[in-house]
Amino acid sequence: MVTPRTEPAELHAHAMDNLKYIRQTMERAGSFTAVPGKGGVLMGVVALLAAGLANRQAAAGAWLAIWTATATLAMAIGILGAALKSRRFRIPLFSGPGRKFVAGFAPALLAGAVLTAVFYRAGISGFLPGVWLLLYGAAVLSGGSASVRVVPVMGACFMFVGTVALLLPGWNHVLLPVGFGGLHLIFGTVIAVKYGG
């Protein structure tokens, strides 16, 4: 008499472990956003400090230098925050949500850099805050389209503030900190609390 083999039971257990792993990975990916909440809060604080310093500048060049340095610092904070968050979730930064975010985010940001140089050279830097807010919002909206719902909503809010800034350029000293400071603080906090930092 031949004894029954145990391979089918072992194979079934192995398959169930694989399915469990796949389900957990998909659940994490579904609730994961590459946008760092804590990093967004820090970016908001940096923007508020920059606004206070930039509003004291009389020369457009000094004002632009402060905001350019702030954008560079904010980008570094965002990248570091996203890297730390993806490591904590054990999801590679540039696969899935992270790669989609960068692919949607980068074109509008590059357009903003080009328009900054053109507008400053033409002597119409008063429109830069509206352009920055509008294009940053478009970048976040586009990059976050495959992310959790709060990210594209954040992008739409930036676009709204940018539109107001373009229509009311005399309010730039208020709208830049409201946008880059206030919106980052609000949405960064929401993302940190609801979506794991």
Tab-separated table of C-alpha atoms in Angstrom:
chain	number	residue	atom	x	y	z
A	1	MET	CA	0.000	0.000	0.000
A	2	VAL	CA	1.295	3.460	-0.953
A	3	THR	CA	1.183	6.299	1.588
A	4	PRO	CA	-0.428	9.525	0.357
A	5	ARG	CA	1.933	12.338	-0.488
A	6	THR	CA	1.811	15.614	1.429
A	7	GLU	CA	2.853	17.796	-1.507
A	8	PRO	CA	-0.633	19.071	-2.377
A	9	ALA	CA	-1.197	20.315	1.184
A	10	GLU	CA	2.216	21.987	1.236
A	11	LEU	CA	1.596	23.514	-2.163
A	12	HIS	CA	-1.785	24.809	-1.013
A	13	ALA	CA	-0.251	26.379	2.124
A	14	HIS	CA	2.488	27.993	0.039
A	15	ALA	CA	-0.076	29.372	-2.426
A	16	MET	CA	-2.170	30.776	0.424
A	17	ASP	CA	0.909	32.481	1.902
A	18	ASN	CA	1.609	34.030	-1.498
A	19	LEU	CA	-1.963	35.263	-1.841
A	20	LYS	CA	-1.852	36.741	1.653
A	21	TYR	CA	1.386	38.566	0.800
A	22	ILE	CA	-0.078	39.885	-2.467
A	23	ARG	CA	-3.252	41.067	-0.712
A	24	GLN	CA	-1.264	42.882	2.012
A	25	THR	CA	0.994	44.506	-0.593
A	26	MET	CA	-2.001	45.721	-2.613
A	27	GLU	CA	-3.685	47.096	0.522
A	28	ARG	CA	-0.530	48.993	1.452
A	29	ALA	CA	-0.114	50.308	-2.093
A	30	GLY	CA	-3.762	51.358	-2.244
A	31	SER	CA	-3.457	53.490	0.875
A	32	PHE	CA	0.091	54.646	0.140
A	33	THR	CA	0.884	58.045	-1.259
A	34	ALA	CA	4.430	58.941	-2.248
A	35	VAL	CA	3.686	62.464	-0.989
A	36	PRO	CA	5.205	62.849	2.474
A	37	GLY	CA	2.840	64.449	4.985
A	38	LYS	CA	5.469	65.375	7.570
A	39	GLY	CA	7.691	66.635	4.778
A	40	GLY	CA	4.776	68.740	3.503
A	41	VAL	CA	4.346	70.302	6.935
A	42	LEU	CA	8.053	71.127	7.046
A	43	MET	CA	7.843	72.564	3.521
A	44	GLY	CA	4.979	74.788	4.712
A	45	VAL	CA	7.017	76.071	7.643
A	46	VAL	CA	9.968	76.824	5.361
A	47	ALA	CA	7.655	78.680	2.949
A	48	LEU	CA	6.205	80.816	5.757
A	49	LEU	CA	9.706	81.748	6.934
A	50	ALA	CA	10.751	82.544	3.360
A	51	ALA	CA	7.679	84.716	2.834
A	52	GLY	CA	8.539	86.768	5.893
A	53	LEU	CA	12.071	87.276	4.637
A	54	ALA	CA	11.177	87.825	0.971
A	55	ASN	CA	8.485	90.409	1.734
A	56	ARG	CA	11.169	92.645	3.258
A	57	GLN	CA	13.186	92.743	0.028
A	58	ALA	CA	12.924	95.816	-2.166
A	59	ALA	CA	14.789	94.382	-5.158
A	60	ALA	CA	13.122	91.755	-7.348
A	61	GLY	CA	16.424	89.875	-7.663
A	62	ALA	CA	16.776	89.434	-3.903
A	63	TRP	CA	13.122	88.388	-3.615
A	64	LEU	CA	13.586	85.826	-6.404
A	65	ALA	CA	16.813	84.503	-4.847
A	66	ILE	CA	15.014	83.829	-1.548
A	67	TRP	CA	12.148	81.994	-3.225
A	68	THR	CA	14.518	80.036	-5.487
A	69	ALA	CA	16.536	78.889	-2.465
A	70	THR	CA	13.273	78.029	-0.704
A	71	ALA	CA	12.050	75.960	-3.669
A	72	THR	CA	15.356	74.084	-3.756
A	73	LEU	CA	15.193	73.376	-0.018
A	74	ALA	CA	11.526	72.354	-0.252
A	75	MET	CA	12.306	69.960	-3.092
A	76	ALA	CA	15.089	68.364	-1.025
A	77	ILE	CA	12.703	68.030	1.937
A	78	GLY	CA	10.052	66.462	-0.300
A	79	ILE	CA	12.457	63.933	-1.832
A	80	LEU	CA	13.925	62.979	1.546
A	81	GLY	CA	10.460	62.720	3.089
A	82	ALA	CA	9.200	60.528	0.242
A	83	ALA	CA	12.281	58.295	0.482
A	84	LEU	CA	11.851	57.826	4.238
A	85	LYS	CA	8.130	57.179	3.860
A	86	SER	CA	8.584	54.615	1.099
A	87	ARG	CA	11.264	52.846	3.149
A	88	ARG	CA	8.923	52.667	6.146
A	89	PHE	CA	6.148	51.193	3.952
A	90	ARG	CA	8.696	48.889	2.257
A	91	ILE	CA	7.664	50.133	-1.167
A	92	PRO	CA	10.452	51.198	-3.558
A	93	LEU	CA	10.383	54.976	-4.059
A	94	PHE	CA	10.492	54.918	-7.862
A	95	SER	CA	8.090	52.093	-8.546
A	96	GLY	CA	4.328	52.274	-8.562
A	97	PRO	CA	2.991	55.425	-6.862
A	98	GLY	CA	6.369	57.180	-6.652
A	99	ARG	CA	7.221	56.742	-10.321
A	100	LYS	CA	3.761	57.871	-11.425
A	101	PHE	CA	3.972	60.927	-9.183
A	102	VAL	CA	7.352	61.997	-10.585
A	103	ALA	CA	6.221	61.405	-14.179
A	104	GLY	CA	3.201	63.668	-13.698
A	105	PHE	CA	4.929	66.181	-11.438
A	106	ALA	CA	8.123	66.975	-13.353
A	107	PRO	CA	6.801	68.530	-16.611
A	108	ALA	CA	4.810	71.314	-14.929
A	109	LEU	CA	7.727	72.023	-12.573
A	110	LEU	CA	10.129	72.340	-15.510
A	111	ALA	CA	7.654	74.657	-17.253
A	112	GLY	CA	7.583	76.778	-14.091
A	113	ALA	CA	11.382	77.047	-14.091
A	114	VAL	CA	11.423	78.167	-17.738
A	115	LEU	CA	8.646	80.723	-17.197
A	116	THR	CA	10.434	82.054	-14.113
A	117	ALA	CA	13.514	82.866	-16.172
A	118	VAL	CA	11.440	84.389	-18.986
A	119	PHE	CA	9.213	86.518	-16.726
A	120	TYR	CA	12.114	87.763	-14.610
A	121	ARG	CA	14.139	88.659	-17.696
A	122	ALA	CA	11.125	90.499	-19.147
A	123	GLY	CA	10.720	92.471	-15.911
A	124	ILE	CA	7.275	91.098	-15.075
A	125	SER	CA	8.165	89.137	-11.958
A	126	GLY	CA	4.916	90.273	-10.302
A	127	PHE	CA	3.159	87.423	-12.094
A	128	LEU	CA	5.596	84.783	-10.854
A	129	PRO	CA	3.719	83.891	-7.635
A	130	GLY	CA	0.572	83.102	-9.606
A	131	VAL	CA	2.516	81.111	-12.190
A	132	TRP	CA	4.368	79.162	-9.465
A	133	LEU	CA	1.222	78.336	-7.521
A	134	LEU	CA	-0.754	77.440	-10.648
A	135	LEU	CA	1.938	75.193	-12.137
A	136	TYR	CA	2.819	73.613	-8.787
A	137	GLY	CA	-0.847	72.812	-8.376
A	138	ALA	CA	-0.974	71.337	-11.872
A	139	ALA	CA	2.119	69.269	-11.055
A	140	VAL	CA	0.604	67.927	-7.833
A	141	LEU	CA	-2.771	67.299	-9.484
A	142	SER	CA	-1.195	65.450	-12.392
A	143	GLY	CA	1.371	63.583	-10.301
A	144	GLY	CA	-1.182	62.672	-7.681
A	145	SER	CA	-3.838	61.425	-10.076
A	146	ALA	CA	-2.853	57.824	-9.282
A	147	SER	CA	-2.477	58.528	-5.573
A	148	VAL	CA	-4.933	58.843	-2.715
A	149	ARG	CA	-7.719	61.377	-3.268
A	150	VAL	CA	-6.316	64.086	-0.983
A	151	VAL	CA	-3.277	64.646	-3.244
A	152	PRO	CA	-5.169	65.777	-6.376
A	153	VAL	CA	-7.450	67.867	-4.140
A	154	MET	CA	-4.339	69.587	-2.790
A	155	GLY	CA	-3.209	70.253	-6.369
A	156	ALA	CA	-6.586	71.771	-7.244
A	157	CYS	CA	-6.366	74.070	-4.209
A	158	PHE	CA	-2.924	75.269	-5.297
A	159	MET	CA	-4.287	75.929	-8.777
A	160	PHE	CA	-7.146	77.959	-7.300
A	161	VAL	CA	-4.796	80.107	-5.197
A	162	GLY	CA	-2.518	80.516	-8.232
A	163	THR	CA	-5.425	81.684	-10.362
A	164	VAL	CA	-6.397	84.241	-7.720
A	165	ALA	CA	-2.769	85.406	-7.557
A	166	LEU	CA	-2.679	85.909	-11.322
A	167	LEU	CA	-5.925	87.884	-11.227
A	168	LEU	CA	-4.889	89.907	-8.148
A	169	PRO	CA	-1.091	90.318	-8.337
A	170	GLY	CA	-1.182	93.026	-5.678
A	171	TRP	CA	-1.948	90.290	-3.121
A	172	ASN	CA	1.156	88.186	-3.837
A	173	HIS	CA	2.641	88.946	-0.415
A	174	VAL	CA	-0.409	87.203	1.122
A	175	LEU	CA	-1.176	84.523	-1.464
A	176	LEU	CA	2.337	83.017	-1.645
A	177	PRO	CA	2.434	82.190	2.086
A	178	VAL	CA	-1.226	81.095	1.998
A	179	GLY	CA	-0.430	78.712	-0.855
A	180	PHE	CA	3.028	77.343	-0.221
A	181	GLY	CA	2.813	77.777	3.540
A	182	GLY	CA	-0.805	77.255	4.525
A	183	LEU	CA	-1.807	74.592	2.004
A	184	HIS	CA	1.312	72.551	2.713
A	185	LEU	CA	0.613	72.740	6.442
A	186	ILE	CA	-3.039	71.716	6.059
A	187	PHE	CA	-2.632	68.929	3.513
A	188	GLY	CA	0.666	67.753	4.996
A	189	THR	CA	-1.072	67.263	8.325
A	190	VAL	CA	-3.960	65.366	6.695
A	191	ILE	CA	-1.544	63.093	4.809
A	192	ALA	CA	0.612	62.535	7.899
A	193	VAL	CA	-2.385	61.578	10.048
A	194	LYS	CA	-4.431	59.546	7.545
A	195	TYR	CA	-1.781	58.068	5.260
A	196	GLY	CA	1.146	57.188	7.480
A	197	GLY	CA	3.378	60.217	7.494
